[in-house]
XYZ file of C-alpha atoms in Angstrom:
734
model
C 21.239 -47.353 -35.695
C 19.660 -45.950 -38.858
C 19.117 -42.226 -39.355
C 18.150 -39.789 -42.061
C 19.214 -36.251 -42.868
C 17.143 -34.115 -45.225
C 19.366 -31.869 -47.350
C 17.445 -29.013 -48.925
C 17.648 -28.420 -52.654
C 17.450 -24.669 -52.994
C 18.639 -21.906 -55.295
C 21.573 -20.116 -56.878
C 25.203 -20.668 -55.815
C 24.632 -23.005 -52.850
C 22.422 -25.139 -55.089
C 25.284 -25.451 -57.588
C 27.664 -26.344 -54.758
C 25.329 -29.165 -53.740
C 25.946 -30.974 -57.033
C 29.592 -31.331 -56.006
C 29.315 -31.691 -52.225
C 26.305 -33.949 -51.712
C 27.789 -37.065 -53.425
C 30.788 -36.776 -51.075
C 28.575 -36.453 -48.003
C 26.366 -39.374 -49.003
C 29.361 -41.608 -49.665
C 31.142 -40.774 -46.402
C 28.049 -41.432 -44.281
C 27.200 -44.877 -45.656
C 29.253 -46.732 -43.041
C 27.679 -44.658 -40.261
C 24.239 -45.805 -41.470
C 23.038 -42.260 -42.161
C 21.049 -41.622 -45.329
C 21.071 -38.130 -46.828
C 18.050 -37.313 -48.971
C 17.489 -34.282 -51.170
C 14.245 -32.323 -50.778
C 13.380 -29.700 -53.390
C 12.210 -26.483 -51.708
C 13.748 -24.209 -54.335
C 11.686 -21.377 -55.759
C 11.166 -23.307 -59.008
C 10.261 -26.431 -57.054
C 7.681 -24.514 -55.053
C 6.151 -23.095 -58.247
C 6.016 -26.519 -59.882
C 4.411 -28.192 -56.880
C 1.865 -25.373 -56.626
C 0.702 -25.963 -60.206
C 1.408 -29.694 -60.591
C -2.200 -30.260 -61.665
C -1.388 -28.445 -64.947
C 1.765 -30.406 -65.718
C 2.725 -33.591 -67.531
C 3.198 -36.674 -65.318
C 6.985 -36.546 -65.633
C 6.976 -32.869 -64.616
C 4.770 -33.188 -61.551
C 6.334 -32.696 -58.152
C 5.066 -33.210 -54.627
C 4.919 -30.271 -52.231
C 8.225 -30.914 -50.462
C 7.851 -27.854 -48.259
C 4.519 -29.065 -46.896
C 6.057 -32.476 -46.231
C 8.916 -30.880 -44.313
C 6.367 -28.803 -42.420
C 5.005 -32.080 -41.077
C 8.466 -33.535 -40.499
C 9.543 -30.708 -38.178
C 6.912 -31.971 -35.722
C 8.828 -35.275 -35.488
C 11.374 -35.567 -32.639
C 13.767 -37.374 -35.022
C 13.614 -34.596 -37.609
C 17.031 -33.582 -38.936
C 17.183 -31.008 -41.733
C 20.150 -29.189 -43.244
C 18.739 -26.068 -44.846
C 20.785 -24.068 -47.301
C 19.848 -20.445 -48.059
C 16.875 -20.137 -50.399
C 15.528 -17.234 -52.436
C 12.948 -15.207 -50.514
C 11.415 -14.260 -53.809
C 10.276 -10.814 -54.787
C 7.746 -10.413 -57.598
C 10.446 -9.700 -60.237
C 12.304 -12.862 -59.196
C 9.114 -14.906 -59.249
C 8.257 -13.615 -62.725
C 11.756 -14.472 -63.983
C 11.449 -17.978 -62.531
C 8.042 -18.469 -64.172
C 9.380 -17.301 -67.543
C 12.279 -19.762 -67.294
C 9.985 -22.656 -66.397
C 7.655 -21.803 -69.275
C 10.634 -21.782 -71.650
C 11.572 -25.238 -70.325
C 8.109 -26.542 -71.224
C 6.308 -26.253 -67.894
C 2.701 -25.111 -68.283
C 2.705 -22.814 -65.274
C 0.589 -19.657 -65.580
C 2.070 -16.189 -65.884
C 1.918 -14.055 -62.775
C -1.121 -11.727 -63.012
C 0.147 -8.462 -61.527
C -3.187 -6.727 -61.979
C -5.573 -9.628 -61.426
C -9.063 -8.846 -62.736
C -10.914 -12.113 -63.303
C -11.653 -14.678 -60.615
C -9.237 -17.069 -62.309
C -6.444 -14.482 -62.258
C -7.131 -13.702 -58.606
C -6.951 -17.400 -57.758
C -3.640 -17.755 -59.603
C -2.210 -14.698 -57.855
C -3.305 -16.060 -54.485
C -1.573 -19.373 -55.213
C 1.621 -17.593 -56.227
C 1.559 -15.521 -53.031
C 2.584 -18.688 -51.175
C 5.819 -18.720 -53.230
C 6.781 -15.132 -52.444
C 8.887 -13.799 -49.597
C 9.805 -15.933 -46.617
C 7.761 -18.919 -47.749
C 10.235 -21.497 -46.465
C 11.625 -20.290 -43.150
C 8.385 -19.925 -41.163
C 7.424 -23.480 -42.123
C 10.710 -25.088 -41.110
C 11.615 -22.952 -38.110
C 9.527 -24.683 -35.460
C 12.094 -23.664 -32.882
C 14.154 -20.687 -31.840
C 17.534 -19.806 -33.256
C 21.039 -20.315 -31.859
C 23.473 -18.507 -34.159
C 27.159 -18.105 -33.346
C 30.623 -18.340 -34.810
C 32.480 -21.596 -34.238
C 35.628 -21.004 -32.180
C 37.863 -22.244 -35.004
C 36.177 -19.911 -37.486
C 36.490 -16.888 -35.181
C 40.152 -17.633 -34.460
C 40.883 -18.055 -38.175
C 39.288 -14.662 -38.900
C 41.474 -13.019 -36.252
C 44.619 -14.596 -37.685
C 43.599 -13.890 -41.283
C 41.655 -10.611 -41.076
C 39.548 -9.517 -44.012
C 39.641 -5.905 -45.115
C 37.453 -3.226 -43.567
C 37.592 0.263 -45.087
C 38.453 3.097 -42.744
C 35.887 5.774 -41.941
C 36.980 9.192 -43.182
C 37.938 11.810 -40.650
C 34.851 14.001 -40.102
C 32.800 11.414 -41.994
C 29.322 12.491 -43.122
C 28.054 8.908 -43.105
C 24.760 8.681 -41.240
C 21.430 6.885 -40.910
C 18.114 8.665 -41.477
C 14.793 7.361 -40.123
C 11.289 8.681 -39.601
C 10.512 10.519 -36.376
C 6.708 10.352 -36.511
C 3.820 8.268 -37.870
C 5.889 5.158 -38.534
C 5.300 1.572 -37.420
C 7.155 2.241 -34.165
C 5.016 5.190 -33.102
C 1.654 3.670 -34.020
C 2.105 0.215 -32.492
C -0.477 -1.248 -30.108
C -0.133 -4.650 -28.458
C -2.293 -7.024 -26.421
C -1.880 -10.419 -24.798
C -4.775 -12.632 -25.897
C -6.893 -14.035 -23.104
C -8.112 -17.479 -24.144
C -8.342 -19.190 -27.526
C -10.654 -17.621 -30.073
C -11.085 -15.905 -33.394
C -9.776 -12.390 -33.962
C -10.888 -10.225 -36.870
C -9.209 -7.259 -38.540
C -11.812 -4.823 -39.849
C -11.645 -1.646 -41.923
C -14.736 0.508 -41.445
C -16.637 -2.573 -40.316
C -15.563 -4.751 -43.270
C -13.555 -7.835 -42.355
C -10.071 -7.870 -43.902
C -8.897 -11.027 -42.184
C -9.924 -13.494 -39.510
C -7.330 -15.452 -37.556
C -7.491 -18.141 -34.892
C -5.616 -16.733 -31.928
C -4.404 -18.867 -29.033
C -4.344 -18.145 -25.345
C -1.515 -15.901 -24.082
C -0.075 -15.035 -27.495
C 0.995 -11.467 -28.161
C -0.908 -9.665 -30.932
C 0.437 -6.398 -32.322
C -1.180 -3.938 -34.684
C 0.446 -0.881 -36.227
C 0.571 1.220 -39.376
C 2.810 3.586 -41.298
C 1.410 6.778 -42.787
C 2.033 6.910 -46.535
C 2.011 10.703 -46.478
C 4.559 10.808 -43.667
C 6.711 8.247 -45.481
C 6.762 10.269 -48.695
C 7.564 13.472 -46.809
C 10.403 11.629 -45.069
C 11.820 10.389 -48.387
C 11.718 13.913 -49.807
C 13.530 15.311 -46.779
C 16.296 12.708 -47.022
C 16.766 13.538 -50.696
C 16.967 17.243 -49.949
C 19.410 16.662 -47.086
C 21.619 14.340 -49.138
C 21.746 16.928 -51.917
C 22.634 19.697 -49.471
C 25.308 17.598 -47.758
C 26.665 16.250 -51.059
C 26.520 12.609 -49.998
C 25.192 9.473 -51.630
C 21.522 8.593 -51.041
C 20.892 4.904 -50.329
C 17.705 3.054 -49.429
C 17.609 -0.046 -47.209
C 14.491 -2.226 -46.875
C 13.538 -5.900 -46.554
C 11.206 -6.341 -49.508
C 11.910 -10.063 -49.814
C 10.913 -11.228 -46.336
C 8.468 -8.375 -45.659
C 6.794 -9.097 -48.948
C 3.740 -6.830 -48.534
C 4.845 -3.777 -46.560
C 8.367 -3.150 -47.836
C 7.666 -3.366 -51.592
C 5.018 -0.679 -51.015
C 7.542 1.471 -49.132
C 10.008 0.864 -51.955
C 7.409 1.978 -54.507
C 6.880 5.254 -52.634
C 10.641 5.870 -52.746
C 10.665 5.336 -56.533
C 7.730 7.715 -56.990
C 9.231 10.433 -54.787
C 12.654 10.246 -56.423
C 11.108 10.503 -59.909
C 8.058 12.554 -58.877
C 8.112 14.872 -61.906
C 8.251 11.940 -64.321
C 5.374 10.176 -62.540
C 3.293 13.356 -62.644
C 3.931 14.001 -66.333
C 3.483 10.433 -67.596
C 0.803 9.124 -65.246
C -1.504 8.136 -68.108
C 1.250 6.281 -69.968
C 2.240 4.389 -66.826
C -1.373 3.387 -66.303
C -1.617 2.289 -69.920
C 1.365 -0.080 -69.646
C 0.243 -1.409 -66.233
C 3.283 -0.203 -64.309
C 3.536 -0.289 -60.516
C 6.373 1.584 -58.835
C 6.539 -1.225 -56.268
C 8.361 -3.285 -58.912
C 11.078 -0.678 -59.433
C 12.808 0.977 -62.349
C 13.871 -2.335 -63.860
C 10.259 -3.301 -64.451
C 9.468 0.157 -65.823
C 12.160 -0.109 -68.487
C 10.735 -3.497 -69.519
C 7.183 -2.203 -69.756
C 8.166 0.905 -71.695
C 8.707 -1.508 -74.591
C 4.904 -1.516 -74.969
C 4.913 2.156 -75.996
C 5.761 3.668 -79.392
C 9.517 4.078 -79.813
C 9.379 7.886 -79.674
C 7.353 7.955 -76.440
C 9.578 5.294 -74.903
C 12.694 7.322 -75.727
C 11.058 10.480 -74.370
C 10.300 8.875 -71.004
C 13.732 7.271 -70.769
C 15.290 10.677 -71.406
C 13.081 12.234 -68.730
C 14.202 9.592 -66.244
C 17.860 10.299 -66.971
C 17.286 14.033 -66.536
C 16.111 13.425 -62.965
C 19.585 12.252 -61.947
C 20.918 15.730 -62.736
C 18.702 17.334 -60.097
C 18.722 14.678 -57.375
C 21.580 13.622 -55.078
C 23.828 10.841 -56.306
C 22.186 7.470 -55.684
C 23.803 4.261 -54.447
C 24.292 1.637 -57.130
C 23.745 -2.099 -57.107
C 25.862 -2.523 -60.255
C 27.626 0.605 -61.493
C 28.862 -1.057 -64.675
C 25.308 -1.916 -65.741
C 23.688 1.280 -64.461
C 21.540 -0.614 -61.948
C 20.559 1.720 -59.132
C 19.200 1.244 -55.621
C 15.717 1.723 -57.115
C 15.835 -0.830 -59.925
C 14.473 -3.809 -57.967
C 13.312 -4.078 -54.384
C 15.106 -7.403 -53.857
C 18.472 -5.754 -54.602
C 18.474 -3.663 -51.407
C 18.018 -6.241 -48.661
C 18.857 -4.367 -45.481
C 20.482 -7.228 -43.577
C 22.946 -7.663 -46.456
C 23.331 -4.006 -47.483
C 23.810 -2.249 -44.125
C 26.710 -4.444 -42.943
C 28.456 -3.551 -46.205
C 27.971 0.155 -45.464
C 29.718 -0.352 -42.119
C 32.377 -2.628 -43.623
C 33.136 -0.069 -46.339
C 33.581 2.870 -43.976
C 30.118 4.384 -44.272
C 30.253 4.238 -48.054
C 28.460 2.639 -50.990
C 29.213 2.486 -54.698
C 28.263 5.446 -56.878
C 27.513 5.614 -60.609
C 31.200 6.155 -61.384
C 32.098 2.834 -59.772
C 33.729 4.440 -56.744
C 32.817 4.289 -53.055
C 31.238 7.433 -51.627
C 29.939 8.396 -48.190
C 26.223 7.867 -47.913
C 23.103 8.478 -45.916
C 21.430 5.139 -45.210
C 17.682 5.676 -45.447
C 15.755 3.251 -43.195
C 12.189 4.527 -42.787
C 10.917 2.761 -39.671
C 12.462 3.579 -36.294
C 11.795 0.157 -34.809
C 15.181 -1.124 -35.946
C 16.820 1.846 -37.671
C 18.098 3.191 -34.348
C 20.631 0.407 -33.797
C 22.025 0.832 -37.318
C 22.318 4.545 -36.563
C 24.181 3.706 -33.373
C 26.799 1.556 -35.095
C 27.398 4.104 -37.868
C 27.664 6.914 -35.286
C 30.021 4.771 -33.208
C 32.322 4.171 -36.183
C 32.274 7.846 -37.171
C 33.356 8.654 -33.613
C 35.726 5.767 -32.836
C 36.867 4.552 -36.236
C 36.641 1.190 -37.950
C 36.730 -2.100 -36.028
C 39.877 -4.230 -35.700
C 39.092 -7.729 -36.946
C 42.139 -9.163 -35.151
C 40.860 -8.177 -31.707
C 37.115 -7.563 -31.899
C 34.773 -9.598 -29.714
C 31.953 -11.791 -30.899
C 28.213 -11.108 -30.733
C 26.198 -14.340 -30.877
C 22.413 -14.450 -31.084
C 19.483 -16.308 -29.622
C 16.528 -15.411 -31.824
C 12.808 -15.615 -31.107
C 11.371 -17.073 -34.300
C 9.516 -20.292 -33.438
C 5.942 -20.739 -34.685
C 6.183 -17.775 -37.090
C 7.004 -15.335 -34.308
C 6.885 -11.601 -35.006
C 6.939 -9.746 -38.296
C 8.008 -12.574 -40.623
C 4.692 -14.263 -39.995
C 2.744 -11.088 -40.715
C 2.231 -11.299 -44.487
C -1.364 -12.549 -44.339
C -2.207 -9.721 -41.936
C -0.555 -6.816 -43.758
C -2.696 -4.474 -45.874
C -2.408 -1.372 -47.997
C -5.408 0.587 -46.736
C -8.014 1.068 -49.470
C -9.969 3.978 -47.913
C -9.845 6.478 -45.072
C -11.324 5.211 -41.839
C -10.758 3.054 -38.782
C -9.012 -0.303 -38.513
C -10.296 -2.282 -35.552
C -9.047 -5.592 -34.219
C -11.831 -7.424 -32.374
C -11.977 -10.665 -30.428
C -14.660 -13.337 -30.672
C -16.899 -11.356 -28.314
C -16.709 -8.184 -30.402
C -14.399 -6.473 -27.899
C -12.079 -3.992 -29.597
C -8.505 -5.018 -28.842
C -6.777 -2.390 -31.004
C -7.911 0.560 -33.105
C -6.146 2.859 -35.582
C -7.355 5.859 -37.554
C -5.885 5.435 -41.023
C -5.869 7.050 -44.460
C -6.000 5.523 -47.905
C -2.582 4.192 -48.880
C -1.322 3.673 -45.327
C 0.361 0.342 -44.565
C -1.266 -1.564 -41.679
C 0.060 -4.822 -40.291
C -0.411 -7.270 -37.452
C 2.206 -9.650 -36.101
C 1.840 -12.542 -33.684
C 4.121 -14.170 -31.126
C 3.004 -17.316 -29.339
C 3.642 -17.926 -25.676
C 5.296 -21.331 -26.156
C 7.857 -19.754 -28.484
C 8.653 -17.025 -25.946
C 9.043 -19.506 -23.083
C 11.466 -21.609 -25.156
C 13.397 -18.479 -26.234
C 13.962 -17.456 -22.610
C 15.119 -21.002 -21.796
C 17.508 -21.151 -24.772
C 18.929 -17.703 -23.947
C 19.648 -18.777 -20.386
C 21.230 -22.045 -21.526
C 23.611 -20.221 -23.861
C 24.515 -17.827 -21.040
C 25.249 -20.766 -18.720
C 27.344 -22.620 -21.304
C 29.425 -19.605 -22.332
C 29.511 -17.457 -19.214
C 28.779 -14.480 -21.442
C 26.234 -11.773 -20.555
C 22.863 -12.071 -22.275
C 21.416 -8.813 -23.566
C 17.680 -8.852 -24.286
C 17.181 -6.261 -27.033
C 13.776 -5.041 -25.871
C 12.439 -1.479 -25.807
C 10.107 -0.887 -22.858
C 8.547 2.052 -24.735
C 7.501 -0.207 -27.614
C 4.189 -1.936 -26.778
C 5.181 -5.307 -28.238
C 8.474 -5.335 -26.375
C 6.763 -4.226 -23.169
C 4.592 -7.333 -23.347
C 7.641 -9.482 -24.079
C 9.362 -8.027 -21.026
C 6.353 -9.015 -18.894
C 6.705 -12.596 -20.075
C 10.483 -12.523 -19.704
C 10.172 -11.447 -16.085
C 7.702 -14.288 -15.540
C 9.806 -17.064 -17.086
C 13.414 -16.021 -16.377
C 13.452 -16.281 -12.543
C 12.902 -20.049 -12.637
C 16.034 -20.444 -14.752
C 18.090 -18.064 -12.611
C 17.419 -20.304 -9.617
C 19.466 -23.024 -11.340
C 22.387 -20.791 -12.293
C 22.735 -17.045 -12.172
C 23.806 -15.322 -15.370
C 24.423 -11.692 -16.183
C 21.628 -10.212 -18.254
C 20.429 -6.761 -19.293
C 17.195 -5.551 -20.881
C 18.044 -2.706 -23.253
C 16.345 -0.985 -26.175
C 18.068 -1.733 -29.520
C 20.009 1.545 -29.601
C 21.322 1.074 -26.059
C 21.884 -2.651 -26.611
C 24.024 -1.858 -29.651
C 26.008 0.731 -27.677
C 26.605 -1.776 -24.865
C 27.593 -4.553 -27.283
C 29.943 -2.357 -29.318
C 31.824 -1.295 -26.202
C 32.420 -4.966 -25.461
C 33.285 -5.737 -29.110
C 35.969 -3.041 -29.111
C 37.319 -4.423 -25.813
C 37.557 -7.920 -27.336
C 34.723 -9.295 -25.182
C 31.956 -11.659 -26.300
C 28.232 -11.029 -25.816
C 24.977 -12.871 -26.478
C 22.171 -10.887 -28.073
C 18.714 -12.275 -27.306
C 16.330 -10.741 -29.813
C 13.091 -11.023 -31.701
C 12.856 -12.435 -35.192
C 13.717 -9.398 -37.298
C 16.657 -8.347 -35.142
C 17.868 -11.943 -35.253
C 18.023 -11.726 -39.019
C 19.709 -8.322 -39.047
C 22.301 -8.956 -36.326
C 23.304 -12.386 -37.590
C 24.408 -10.768 -40.830
C 25.815 -7.546 -39.372
C 28.267 -8.910 -36.816
C 29.446 -11.966 -38.792
C 30.160 -9.831 -41.871
C 32.260 -7.502 -39.719
C 33.879 -10.261 -37.666
C 34.288 -13.051 -40.231
C 33.817 -11.407 -43.617
C 30.564 -13.282 -44.283
C 27.543 -14.601 -42.429
C 27.767 -17.852 -44.387
C 30.417 -19.015 -41.885
C 28.052 -18.875 -38.908
C 26.721 -21.862 -37.034
C 22.944 -21.643 -37.199
C 21.180 -24.233 -35.077
C 17.431 -24.403 -34.516
C 16.476 -26.826 -31.731
C 12.895 -27.641 -32.733
C 10.181 -27.485 -30.080
C 9.223 -31.093 -30.895
C 12.773 -32.316 -30.256
C 14.273 -32.445 -33.756
C 16.927 -30.208 -35.245
C 17.218 -27.734 -38.124
C 20.747 -26.813 -39.150
C 21.040 -23.759 -41.372
C 24.069 -22.864 -43.426
C 24.185 -19.090 -43.438
C 23.180 -16.345 -45.828
C 23.231 -16.326 -49.615
C 23.139 -12.592 -50.317
C 25.926 -12.622 -52.901
C 24.793 -15.869 -54.504
C 23.428 -14.257 -57.722
C 26.833 -12.760 -58.558
C 28.457 -16.105 -57.858
C 26.175 -17.839 -60.359
C 26.871 -15.197 -62.991
C 30.616 -15.676 -62.558
C 30.296 -19.470 -62.740
C 28.260 -19.385 -65.932
C 30.698 -16.953 -67.549
C 33.980 -18.337 -66.229
C 33.418 -21.786 -64.727
C 34.516 -20.459 -61.337
C 32.237 -20.818 -58.284
C 33.518 -18.761 -55.379
C 30.715 -19.807 -53.002
C 32.287 -20.926 -49.714
C 30.640 -24.121 -48.418
C 32.073 -23.755 -44.907
C 28.533 -23.133 -43.656
C 27.486 -26.503 -45.078
C 30.519 -28.238 -43.532
C 29.750 -26.781 -40.100
C 26.025 -27.480 -40.318
C 26.704 -31.089 -41.312
C 28.980 -31.567 -38.300
C 26.330 -30.231 -35.922
C 23.651 -32.331 -37.625
C 25.730 -35.494 -37.190
C 26.576 -34.601 -33.598
C 22.866 -34.216 -32.898
C 22.147 -37.727 -34.241
C 25.161 -39.290 -32.511
C 24.134 -37.905 -29.133
C 20.544 -39.078 -29.573
C 21.533 -42.606 -30.586
C 24.758 -42.957 -28.563
C 26.514 -44.098 -31.738
C 30.307 -44.567 -31.505
C 30.543 -44.935 -35.286
C 28.793 -41.646 -35.873
C 30.831 -39.964 -33.141
C 33.951 -41.045 -35.023
C 32.620 -39.714 -38.328
C 31.617 -36.416 -36.701
C 34.920 -35.924 -34.911
C 36.743 -36.670 -38.151
C 34.660 -34.014 -39.918
C 35.617 -31.568 -37.153
C 39.255 -32.328 -37.925
C 38.590 -31.845 -41.643
C 36.887 -28.508 -41.043
C 39.816 -27.340 -38.930
C 42.194 -28.464 -41.685
C 40.131 -26.599 -44.266
C 40.556 -23.398 -42.247
C 44.170 -23.911 -41.162
C 45.286 -24.675 -44.713
C 43.212 -21.814 -46.152
C 41.337 -23.923 -48.687
C 38.433 -21.493 -49.103
C 37.570 -20.740 -52.751
C 39.463 -17.946 -54.466
C 37.521 -15.007 -55.832
C 38.892 -15.099 -59.378
C 38.903 -17.562 -62.247
C 42.183 -19.449 -62.365
C 42.218 -19.966 -58.600
C 40.901 -23.111 -56.863
C 37.160 -22.684 -56.396
C 34.271 -24.323 -54.542
C 34.830 -27.692 -56.223
C 38.427 -27.784 -55.015
C 37.388 -26.878 -51.480
C 35.065 -29.894 -51.443
C 37.925 -32.128 -52.575
C 40.207 -30.977 -49.769
C 37.535 -31.438 -47.108
C 36.970 -34.953 -48.457
C 40.726 -35.628 -48.312
C 41.080 -34.317 -44.755
C 37.935 -36.146 -43.656
C 39.126 -39.456 -45.102
C 42.569 -39.064 -43.496
C 40.994 -38.366 -40.100
C 38.682 -41.372 -40.462
C 41.617 -43.604 -41.350
C 43.563 -42.482 -38.269
C 40.777 -42.615 -35.654
C 40.470 -45.620 -33.350
C 36.911 -45.253 -32.044
C 35.437 -47.146 -35.031
C 38.072 -49.613 -36.358
C 35.916 -50.901 -39.224
C 35.482 -47.371 -40.579
C 39.232 -46.731 -40.222
C 39.941 -49.863 -42.256
C 37.384 -48.822 -44.860
C 38.803 -45.325 -45.323
C 42.525 -46.070 -45.232
C 42.722 -46.857 -48.988
C 40.296 -44.022 -49.776
C 42.482 -41.515 -47.931
C 45.536 -42.840 -49.779
C 43.797 -42.600 -53.154
C 42.710 -39.017 -52.527
C 46.225 -38.019 -51.438
C 48.111 -39.897 -54.150
C 45.849 -38.485 -56.892
C 45.777 -34.904 -55.583
C 47.747 -33.447 -58.514
C 45.605 -35.234 -61.094
C 42.344 -34.288 -59.379
C 43.337 -30.648 -59.039
C 44.406 -30.497 -62.679
C 41.014 -31.912 -63.719
C 39.148 -29.480 -61.462
C 41.172 -26.522 -62.742
C 40.675 -27.523 -66.373
C 37.283 -25.779 -66.482
C 38.516 -22.495 -64.991
C 37.948 -19.577 -67.344
C 35.488 -21.519 -69.503
C 31.778 -20.661 -69.825
C 29.402 -23.261 -68.409
C 25.952 -24.282 -69.589
C 23.844 -25.371 -66.617
C 20.504 -25.210 -68.412
C 18.810 -22.608 -66.244
C 19.231 -20.137 -63.410
C 16.196 -20.983 -61.289
C 15.974 -24.600 -62.438
C 19.294 -25.912 -63.713
C 19.375 -29.077 -65.783
C 20.661 -31.717 -63.349
C 22.810 -33.544 -65.892
C 24.432 -30.331 -67.136
C 24.974 -28.956 -63.633
C 26.423 -32.279 -62.446
C 28.859 -32.281 -65.343
C 29.874 -28.674 -64.684
C 30.322 -29.146 -60.938
C 31.978 -32.593 -61.058
C 34.634 -32.244 -63.789
C 37.208 -34.576 -62.175
C 36.727 -38.144 -63.395
C 39.405 -39.302 -60.954
C 37.694 -37.800 -57.919
C 34.275 -38.994 -59.071
C 35.557 -42.549 -59.435
C 36.971 -42.571 -55.893
C 33.843 -41.061 -54.317
C 31.322 -43.082 -56.298
C 33.027 -46.348 -55.342
C 33.089 -45.806 -51.589
């Protein structure tokens, strides 16, 4: 048997961890005849491959993402995907600047593209923004759950959840009219054919639709959005609570940055009115946040710059207190759209008792502002539940797993090419190849219109996977679908078509509930210590698989995330990387990487199990079972990285997993040759533990030069992440 695993080279903290972990993985899998190859789908790698024609031969790089897009159609595909940056424009610009400083002749990002060349460059860069990676690789639906050992460890070693105050004012605010939820229309396409999106008769986009796929069209009124933002500010001021904004401007790379920009303009409306000409002169867009404004103010004369900065500071005296991303540095919720990612920020609000950090560096009760009702209602339900019933008990709370509909770019995350900021008042019409109007909306200039698509094959597989998980676990399956939402109504039609065939094989308990009611149902079970499966669309999949794991386990990085590909292969994801930027900052300053690689350990085990089952390999079964033992030992012995410099960090955690893995391989009897091979390796790792740990700890508290944030220098990063010569010698000689 010969097999291959593709290990993704990505960004930030998990990318640093790879320098230490991957050599161990590659060495341990040699005897099982499994090759592990690195594939660069990092943000910098995507930029380089996009503009390779401009680069020197030694700098050129193939489009690894496109290659993996072909690989996922192979039944033998096996990919371990670590969390990557879903880049916002500020992140992309920072990456470009770093690459240029490293000698890469990549063009600057033209924010306000005027010439044809600039427009072409901007169009090329658009492929690097937002969720560029996930829709390409996720050619299957998602099975996300906590491993039993991980859940049990969390119960025995509960992380801290802040209590909700008695009579807490914490709440969620959402629009009640003219949002995406209210304006949605949905159709099921009859037959293959082209579909056009037209504004006042002018074609905005043409797509090739396929038979039986669900097409949705909707829009959000910009006027209604701004009025909503103003009301939430007024209410927060009156109630004396913190104002916090929660969007998804990384994945929803067109719509949510625009919504974010409206929030910036409303909060600082007097400043925008007074200095409109100056902002136009410096080419500032509110969509890029306050951080970009402060940078562009450098273009103005010093006196004018100081005047505007003073005017901005004066606004804080009249507005409610605003949630902070970094109180010490004065970075607010409105500095950069990528700092307020809802699936990472809202679980923290719940975890911290309905509070966020204020400018004084203290937690304060907040209103969580989530404009669109489509998903805001379930966040409102969990906050309201905690206000009423108090904080959750980690030692007893049940688990909420997820089966997510995401195959073939299902739902909103595939909508970027069909999302538009409306350029003029009029009518948006969606027409089929015969000119029949499928959907129609009356819109105004500035409104945000978007279409999403969900293919029938993806839905059919999602129903099947949901039923399989229900059969395996015996847990009820809750389909989070709102019959009053047109898209969900069409999904329910398909669900009721495909589910009966599965129920004939084995009956399972299932419910179809709107998100608010589904959350209420699930929370009642969570508080009773009962487990539930949530079967959801793509966006809810993303939100719930951060929310519940952060409450249950302390982090979503500890979740199993398995994507059985429609073609028969497997994608094994390693959890979220929301705190990765802070981890990198700490490592560079102090030599301490607190990133927990448990997600990688778990994903690797599932990846190997997948190959072993396909090839009926006893050797690989032995290696996989030994890794299971190592992972259990990692948890039982509490070898997760410490948070502070001076404590064992990520590098040490990799060493202990290697030690436990080698010991388990030496003791197993299923593959005698492997046991013989690893007996001296296990002994060497154990006998040299003190020396190895001393070498690993020698860099704690010392600044590290890794040669770049978005594109580290491999030799420098290797040196920083592999400081133990003793460990390296053992691993490299396996």
